Amino acid sequence: MAHPFDALTADVMRAGGSWKWSGQGVADGTDRHGRPLLGAFVAEMDFPTADVVADAVRASADASRFGYLADAWVADLAEACAAYWTDRFGWSVDPERIRPVPDVMTALVATIEHYTPSGTPVLLPMPAYMPFLTVPGRLGREMVPVPMARATGSFALDLDALDAAFSRSGARLLVLTNPHNPTGRVFTAEELAAVTAVVERHGARVFADEIHAPLTFDGRAHVPYASTSAAAAAHTVTATSASKAWNLPGLKCGQVILSNDADAATWAERGYLAEHSTATPGVLASTAAYRDGKAWLDDVLAYLDGNRALLRDSPLPGVGTVVPEGTYLAWLDASGLGLDEPPAAFFAREAGVVLTDGARCGGPGGMRITLATARPVLAEALERMAAALH
Ligand SMILES: Cc1ncc(COP(=O)(O)O)c(C=O)c1O
């Protein structure tokens, strides 16, 4: 049966004016055949957000709630977020330990600055979310890339490589994204426990980026890293947001979850600046999403699952497709094509499909595609890519 999202055409998306459908870095916005480009590079969904979210933003406007954040709104967000995490992920978090930030990037900066010794390097499994490659450097920290292991058709954390990288570099922080962008991995409790053993061995900490937590498939449960053991809770700062699952990254509201007394005390003392730019309408909208947006999200997850099936059933000759376990991002391994240019450049020109080039994620030869679009648009993108290869 057709879903209302099926009716969203590329023209509708272009008219929406988003970065994904306008800022594609190609001067005239067409491919070699003169076809308009299809945007598949930004990690956001082309679907309109949940009514409860839109209603919350409208209510903010109606009541002129554009002032600074009130404590009551922060408390309400924390309660809604805690209830959602307890209900969906089985981790009961004290709402007092959930603090607002504008976004996950800000949480990472605050974690590096306030929770790691000055000047120490940061470990980053590769491939990774693009800005993570450069943020440590901007803070005067070395970013130590640790290639993930290629398991059959997928990726895994390379624990030995992480162990060696900690020893070699003296890093005191591991950036652990789960569900993982861009590989789509949803790490198991066993994998996370193995990470804890390595991190503990080096007296290090974890920044657990769980922004994609609500987006898992095939009955897989997201396991919050800090929930896996007392040791993990004691060395972790978790960051999340309603922004990926309910499609509201421009509303600038994320959450930091603190899982031990010492970190909560440090945040109380030093977290002020990180919290300061959080947007009031974003807090109100995120509260509505966590509290009343579950049915909308379940429908979106079912639709995204259909897009995963389409990806799985649309093999691209010579390209390895990694169907995501979570997130709406998929990794395409084009290293076997023998192209003499970055694969994303080839597909932008020849197929008019704008992808994230793997090199930007620290995974040259690969590409990241965003699946969260209308299924007919995804079908067209995959058909164009296949035709370009033929
Ligand atoms: C894994 C991951 N972390 C962080 C971010 C950035 O989130 P924010 O906009 O909250 O900084 C993204 C955005 O795509 C992401 O995929």
XYZ file of C-alpha atoms and ligand atoms in Angstrom, residues 43 103-105 129 132 177 181 209 211-212 244, ligand 1:
28
model
C 21.996 12.894 7.445
C 23.660 19.681 19.670
C 25.858 16.640 19.930
C 28.868 18.472 18.483
C 30.950 11.059 11.065
C 34.685 14.203 14.208
C 29.167 6.330 17.927
C 27.380 6.637 11.299
C 27.375 9.476 20.698
C 22.143 10.386 18.498
C 20.798 7.582 16.277
C 17.773 12.382 13.923
C 26.681 10.225 14.558
C 26.384 11.681 14.560
N 26.830 12.436 15.558
C 26.609 13.750 15.593
C 25.908 14.374 14.592
C 25.697 15.845 14.674
O 24.632 16.084 15.507
P 24.286 17.543 16.008
O 23.615 18.234 14.879
O 23.376 17.290 17.170
O 25.574 18.161 16.402
C 25.409 13.632 13.540
C 24.694 14.279 12.433
O 24.500 13.718 11.396
C 25.652 12.248 13.518
O 25.189 11.461 12.538
